[in-house]
Short mmCIF file of C-alpha atoms in Angstrom, two decimals:
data_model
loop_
_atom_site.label_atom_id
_atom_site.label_comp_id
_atom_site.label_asym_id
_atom_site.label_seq_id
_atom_site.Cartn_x
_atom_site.Cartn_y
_atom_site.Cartn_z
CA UNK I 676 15.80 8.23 -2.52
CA UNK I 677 15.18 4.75 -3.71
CA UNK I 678 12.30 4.10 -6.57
CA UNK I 679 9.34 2.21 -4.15
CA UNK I 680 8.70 -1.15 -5.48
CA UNK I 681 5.50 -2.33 -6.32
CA UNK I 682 3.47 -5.64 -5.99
CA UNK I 683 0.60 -6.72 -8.24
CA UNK I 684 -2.07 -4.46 -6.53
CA UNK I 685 -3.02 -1.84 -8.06
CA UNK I 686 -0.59 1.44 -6.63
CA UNK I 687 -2.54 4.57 -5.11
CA UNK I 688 -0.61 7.71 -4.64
CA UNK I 689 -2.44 10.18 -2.12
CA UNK I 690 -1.59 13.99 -1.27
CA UNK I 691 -2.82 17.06 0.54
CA UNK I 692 -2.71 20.69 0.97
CA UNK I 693 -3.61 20.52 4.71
CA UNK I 694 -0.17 18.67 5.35
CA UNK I 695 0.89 15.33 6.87
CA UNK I 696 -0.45 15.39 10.12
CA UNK I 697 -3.92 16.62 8.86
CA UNK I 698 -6.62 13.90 9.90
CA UNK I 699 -8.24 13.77 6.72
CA UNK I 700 -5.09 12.18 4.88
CA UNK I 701 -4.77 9.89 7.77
CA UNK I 702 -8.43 8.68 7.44
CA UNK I 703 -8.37 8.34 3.61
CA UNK I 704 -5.19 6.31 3.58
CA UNK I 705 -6.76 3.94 6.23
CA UNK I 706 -10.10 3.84 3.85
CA UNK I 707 -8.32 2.90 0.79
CA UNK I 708 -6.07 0.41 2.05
CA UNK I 709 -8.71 -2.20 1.00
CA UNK I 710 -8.11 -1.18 -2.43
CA UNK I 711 -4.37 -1.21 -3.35
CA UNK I 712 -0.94 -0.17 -2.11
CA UNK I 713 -0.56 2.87 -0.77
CA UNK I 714 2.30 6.02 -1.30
CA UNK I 715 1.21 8.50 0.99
CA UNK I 716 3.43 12.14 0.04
CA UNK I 717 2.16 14.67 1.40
CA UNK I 718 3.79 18.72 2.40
CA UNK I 719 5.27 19.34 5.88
CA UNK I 720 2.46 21.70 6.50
CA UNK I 721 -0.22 23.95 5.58
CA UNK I 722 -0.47 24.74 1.77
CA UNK I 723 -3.73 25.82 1.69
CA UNK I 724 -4.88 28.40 -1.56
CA UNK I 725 -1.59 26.81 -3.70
CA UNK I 726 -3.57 25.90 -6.08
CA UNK I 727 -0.79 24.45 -8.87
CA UNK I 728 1.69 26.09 -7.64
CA UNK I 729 5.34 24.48 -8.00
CA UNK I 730 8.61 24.87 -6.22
CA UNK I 731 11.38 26.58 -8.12
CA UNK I 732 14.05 28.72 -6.32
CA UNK I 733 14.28 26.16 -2.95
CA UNK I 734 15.64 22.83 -2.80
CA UNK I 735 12.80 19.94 -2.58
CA UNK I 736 13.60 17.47 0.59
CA UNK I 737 11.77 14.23 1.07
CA UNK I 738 11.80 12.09 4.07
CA UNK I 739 10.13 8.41 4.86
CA UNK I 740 8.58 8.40 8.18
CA UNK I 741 6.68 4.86 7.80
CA UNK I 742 7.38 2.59 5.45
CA UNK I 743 5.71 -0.92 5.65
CA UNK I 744 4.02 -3.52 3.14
CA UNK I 745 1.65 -2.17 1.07
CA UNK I 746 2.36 2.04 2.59
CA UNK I 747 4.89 4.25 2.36
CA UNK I 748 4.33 7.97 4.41
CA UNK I 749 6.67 10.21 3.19
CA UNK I 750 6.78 14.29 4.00
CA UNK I 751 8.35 16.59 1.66
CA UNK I 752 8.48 20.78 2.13
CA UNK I 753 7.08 21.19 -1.31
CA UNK I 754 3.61 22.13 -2.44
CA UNK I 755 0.48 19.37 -3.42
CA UNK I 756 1.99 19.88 -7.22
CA UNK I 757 5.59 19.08 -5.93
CA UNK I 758 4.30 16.48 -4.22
CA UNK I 759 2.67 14.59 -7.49
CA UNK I 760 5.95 15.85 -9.75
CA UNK I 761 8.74 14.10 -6.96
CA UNK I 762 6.54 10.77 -7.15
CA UNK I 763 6.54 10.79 -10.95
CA UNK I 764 9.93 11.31 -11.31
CA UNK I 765 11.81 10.09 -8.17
CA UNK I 766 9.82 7.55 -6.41
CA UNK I 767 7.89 5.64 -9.10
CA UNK I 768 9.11 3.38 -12.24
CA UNK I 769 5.65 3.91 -13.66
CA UNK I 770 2.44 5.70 -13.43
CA UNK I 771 -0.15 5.23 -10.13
CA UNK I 772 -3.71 3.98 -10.59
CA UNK I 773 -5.31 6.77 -9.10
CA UNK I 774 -4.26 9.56 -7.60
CA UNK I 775 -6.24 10.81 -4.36
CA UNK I 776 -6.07 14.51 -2.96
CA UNK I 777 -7.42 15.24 0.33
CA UNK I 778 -9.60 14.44 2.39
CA UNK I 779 -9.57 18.42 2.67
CA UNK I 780 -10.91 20.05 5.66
CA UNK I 781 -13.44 22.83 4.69
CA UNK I 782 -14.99 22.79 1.41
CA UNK I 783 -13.37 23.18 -2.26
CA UNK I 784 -17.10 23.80 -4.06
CA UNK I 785 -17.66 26.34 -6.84
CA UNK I 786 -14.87 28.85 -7.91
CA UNK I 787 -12.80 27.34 -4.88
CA UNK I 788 -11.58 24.79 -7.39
CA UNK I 789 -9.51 27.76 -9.09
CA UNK I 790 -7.55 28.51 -5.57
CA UNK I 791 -7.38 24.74 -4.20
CA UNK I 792 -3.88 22.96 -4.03
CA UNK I 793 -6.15 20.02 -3.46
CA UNK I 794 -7.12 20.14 -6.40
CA UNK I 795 -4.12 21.77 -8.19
CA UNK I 796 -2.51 18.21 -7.37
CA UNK I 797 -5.69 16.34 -9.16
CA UNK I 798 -5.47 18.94 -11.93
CA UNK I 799 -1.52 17.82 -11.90
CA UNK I 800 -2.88 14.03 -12.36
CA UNK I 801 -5.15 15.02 -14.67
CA UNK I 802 -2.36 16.20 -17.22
CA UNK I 803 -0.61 12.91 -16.75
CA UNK I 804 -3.49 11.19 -17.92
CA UNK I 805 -4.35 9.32 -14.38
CA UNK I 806 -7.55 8.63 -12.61
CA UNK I 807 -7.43 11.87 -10.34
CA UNK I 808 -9.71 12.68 -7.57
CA UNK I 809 -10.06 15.48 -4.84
CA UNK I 810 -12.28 14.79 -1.29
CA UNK I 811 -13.21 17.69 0.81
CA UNK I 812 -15.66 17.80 3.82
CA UNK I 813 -17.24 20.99 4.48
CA UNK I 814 -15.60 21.30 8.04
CA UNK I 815 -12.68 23.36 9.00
CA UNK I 816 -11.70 21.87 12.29
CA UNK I 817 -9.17 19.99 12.17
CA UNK I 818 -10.91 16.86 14.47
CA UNK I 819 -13.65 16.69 11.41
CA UNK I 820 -15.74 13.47 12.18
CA UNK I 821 -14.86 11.86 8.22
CA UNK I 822 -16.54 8.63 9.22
CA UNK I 823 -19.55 9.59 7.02
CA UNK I 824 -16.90 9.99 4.02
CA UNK I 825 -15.72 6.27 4.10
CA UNK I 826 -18.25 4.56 1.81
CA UNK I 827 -18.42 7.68 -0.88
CA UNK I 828 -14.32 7.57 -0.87
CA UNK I 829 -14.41 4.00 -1.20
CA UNK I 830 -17.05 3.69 -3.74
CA UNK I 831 -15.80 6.48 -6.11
CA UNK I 832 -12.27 5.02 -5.76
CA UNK I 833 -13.23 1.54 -6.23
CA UNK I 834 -15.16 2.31 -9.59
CA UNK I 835 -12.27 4.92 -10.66
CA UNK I 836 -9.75 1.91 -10.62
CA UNK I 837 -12.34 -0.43 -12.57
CA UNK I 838 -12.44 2.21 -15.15
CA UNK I 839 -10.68 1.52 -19.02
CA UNK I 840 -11.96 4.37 -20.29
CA UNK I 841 -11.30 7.06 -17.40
CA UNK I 842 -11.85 10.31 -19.66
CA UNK I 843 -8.69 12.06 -20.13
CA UNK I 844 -7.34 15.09 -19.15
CA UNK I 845 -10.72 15.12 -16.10
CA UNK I 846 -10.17 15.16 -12.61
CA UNK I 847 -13.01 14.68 -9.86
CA UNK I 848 -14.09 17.55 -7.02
CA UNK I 849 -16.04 15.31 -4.65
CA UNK I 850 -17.17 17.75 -2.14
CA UNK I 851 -18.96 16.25 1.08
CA UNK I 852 -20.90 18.16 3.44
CA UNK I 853 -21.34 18.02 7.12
CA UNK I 854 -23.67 15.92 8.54
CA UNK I 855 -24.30 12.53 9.75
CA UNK I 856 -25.92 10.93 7.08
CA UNK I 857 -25.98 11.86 3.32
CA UNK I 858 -29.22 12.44 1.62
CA UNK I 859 -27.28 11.13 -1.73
CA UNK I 860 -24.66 12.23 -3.90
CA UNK I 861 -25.38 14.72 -7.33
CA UNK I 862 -23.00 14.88 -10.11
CA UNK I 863 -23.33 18.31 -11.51
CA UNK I 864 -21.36 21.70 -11.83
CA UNK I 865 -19.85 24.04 -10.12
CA UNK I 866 -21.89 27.06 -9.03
CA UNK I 867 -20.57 30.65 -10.21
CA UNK I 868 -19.45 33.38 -8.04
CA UNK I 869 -17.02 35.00 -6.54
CA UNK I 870 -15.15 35.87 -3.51
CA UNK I 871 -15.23 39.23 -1.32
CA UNK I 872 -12.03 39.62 -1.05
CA UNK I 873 -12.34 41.40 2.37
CA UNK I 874 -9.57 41.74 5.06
CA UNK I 875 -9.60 42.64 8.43
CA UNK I 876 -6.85 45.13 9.35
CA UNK I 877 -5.43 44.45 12.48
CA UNK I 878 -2.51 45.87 14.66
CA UNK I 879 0.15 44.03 16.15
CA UNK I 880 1.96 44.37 19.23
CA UNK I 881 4.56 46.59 17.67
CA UNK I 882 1.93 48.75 16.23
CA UNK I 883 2.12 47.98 13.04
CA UNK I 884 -1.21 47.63 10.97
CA UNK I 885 -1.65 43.51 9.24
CA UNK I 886 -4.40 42.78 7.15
CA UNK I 887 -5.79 39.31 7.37
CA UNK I 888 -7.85 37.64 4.49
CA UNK I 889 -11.46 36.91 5.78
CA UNK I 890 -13.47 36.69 2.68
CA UNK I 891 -16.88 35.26 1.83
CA UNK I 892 -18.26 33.56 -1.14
CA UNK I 893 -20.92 35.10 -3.34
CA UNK I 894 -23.48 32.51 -4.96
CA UNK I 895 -24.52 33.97 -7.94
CA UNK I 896 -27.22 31.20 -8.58
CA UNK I 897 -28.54 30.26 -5.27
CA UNK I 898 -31.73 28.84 -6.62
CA UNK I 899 -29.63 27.11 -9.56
CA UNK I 900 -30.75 23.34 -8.68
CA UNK I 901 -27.67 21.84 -11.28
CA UNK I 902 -24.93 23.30 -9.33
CA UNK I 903 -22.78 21.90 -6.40
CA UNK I 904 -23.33 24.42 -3.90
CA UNK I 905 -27.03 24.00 -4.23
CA UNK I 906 -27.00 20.39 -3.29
CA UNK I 907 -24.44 20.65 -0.76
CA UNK I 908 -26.87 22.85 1.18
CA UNK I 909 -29.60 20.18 1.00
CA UNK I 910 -27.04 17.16 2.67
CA UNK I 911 -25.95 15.75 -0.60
CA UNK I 912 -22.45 15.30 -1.50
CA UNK I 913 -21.53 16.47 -4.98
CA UNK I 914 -19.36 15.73 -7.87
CA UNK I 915 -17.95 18.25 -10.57
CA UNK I 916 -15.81 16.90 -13.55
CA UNK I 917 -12.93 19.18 -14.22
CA UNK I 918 -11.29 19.70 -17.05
CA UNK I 919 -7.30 20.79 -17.69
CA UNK I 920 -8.27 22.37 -20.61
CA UNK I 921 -8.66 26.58 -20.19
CA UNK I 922 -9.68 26.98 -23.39
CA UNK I 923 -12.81 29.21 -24.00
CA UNK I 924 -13.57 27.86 -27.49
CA UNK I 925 -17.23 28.98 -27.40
CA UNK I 926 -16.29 32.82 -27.36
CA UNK I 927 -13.86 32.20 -30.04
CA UNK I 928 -16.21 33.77 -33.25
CA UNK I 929 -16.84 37.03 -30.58
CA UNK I 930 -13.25 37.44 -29.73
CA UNK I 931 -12.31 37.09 -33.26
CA UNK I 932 -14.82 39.89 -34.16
CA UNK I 933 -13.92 42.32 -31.30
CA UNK I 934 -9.96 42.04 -32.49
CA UNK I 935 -10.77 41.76 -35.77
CA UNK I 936 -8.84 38.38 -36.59
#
């Protein structure tokens, strides 16, 4: 595939997990249009819970299927991490402005971050040192209304291409939630909790017993007023920084003295 040329605007590369046909990349590549040129690669389908996962023991495809001045929409059968690796090294000569992931349908807020390929491809952009932000709005179907999304998107996108000194090594989790009209938008954290990792056994026609993952989250600080899924409750949108860096330094000394190092 040939390397896509670029003009002087800046270049926005936008991905997925829900897929190509998924409305909410369609709407964010028409928002940000405004703003820059736009390389649109995205998975053939459905790569929802990826998280960073990357292709390794099947051959990576990539087709155009619109290419025009100022967009390129191309598909590829790889995950949202493929998808931000094949752009790096086989479409572009250098390095995007931002990076967009999403718009997600259904929400990516507290520990969701650890299980999202929407944000496994901003975590991706994150490493490379770009601008790197992941949208979600808190509805699952898949004819969301994302009209209320356009001005955050735009806004948060506008200033992250302004930036000089985008922190490195940070993506964005913009979560938005449903409703008509946002009461405002909260930076803050991520709330902590967990998952009930409950599945429903079913039977299929043959007889055979399934079991299909139906699990709810856990808020361990529901009255927590700093977190994301507190403020997401209350109609505002939220924003968590999100660090590439696993590191638990601050348990380092009591580590050290459990193992005796």
């Amino acid at each position: 595939m040939k390397k896509i040329t670029h003009s002087h605007r800046p270049l926005i590369l936008i991905t997925n997990d829900d897929g190509v046909q998924a409305k909410g990349l369609q709407q964010v590549a028409e928002f940000l249009k405004p703003l820059g040129d736009i390389v649109v690669v995205a998975p053939d389908g459905p790569r929802s819970g990826q998280s960073s996962a990357i292709t390794v023991t099947t051959p990576l495809r990539m087709k155009v299927l619109d290419e025009q001045e100022g967009f390129c929409l191309i598909r590829t059968n790889g995950t949202p991490v493929d998808c931000i690796k094949l752009s790096m090294n086989i479409l572009f000569d250098r390095h995007p402005d931002l990076i967009v992931s999403g718009i997600n349908h259904g929400s990516n807020s507290g520990v969701s971050v650890i299980y999202s390929g929407t944000m496994g491809a901003v975590f991706e952009g994150a490493l490379l040192h770009i601008p790197s932000i992941g949208f979600s709005l808190c509805n699952h179907q898949p004819d969301a209304d994302f009209n209320p999304c356009r001005d955050l998107v735009v806004d948060i996108c506008r200033k992250a291409l302004a930036s000089t000194d985008w922190p490195q090594g940070i993506g964005l989790n913009v979560n938005i939630p449903k409703t008509p009209q946002l009461n405002g938008v909260k930076m803050c954290r991520a709330a902590q909790g967990y998952w009930t990792e409950e599945y429903d056994c079913r039977v299929d026609p043959h007889g055979r017993e399934y079991y299909w993952l139906t699990g709810t989250f856990k808020n361990n600080e529901p009255d927590a007023d700093d977190t994301d899924e507190y403020w997401l409750d209350r109609g505002y949108a939220t924003i968590v920084p999100c660090s590439t860096d696993c590191s638990a330094v601050n348990t380092l000394p009591r580590l050290s003295s459990i193992l005796g190092l």
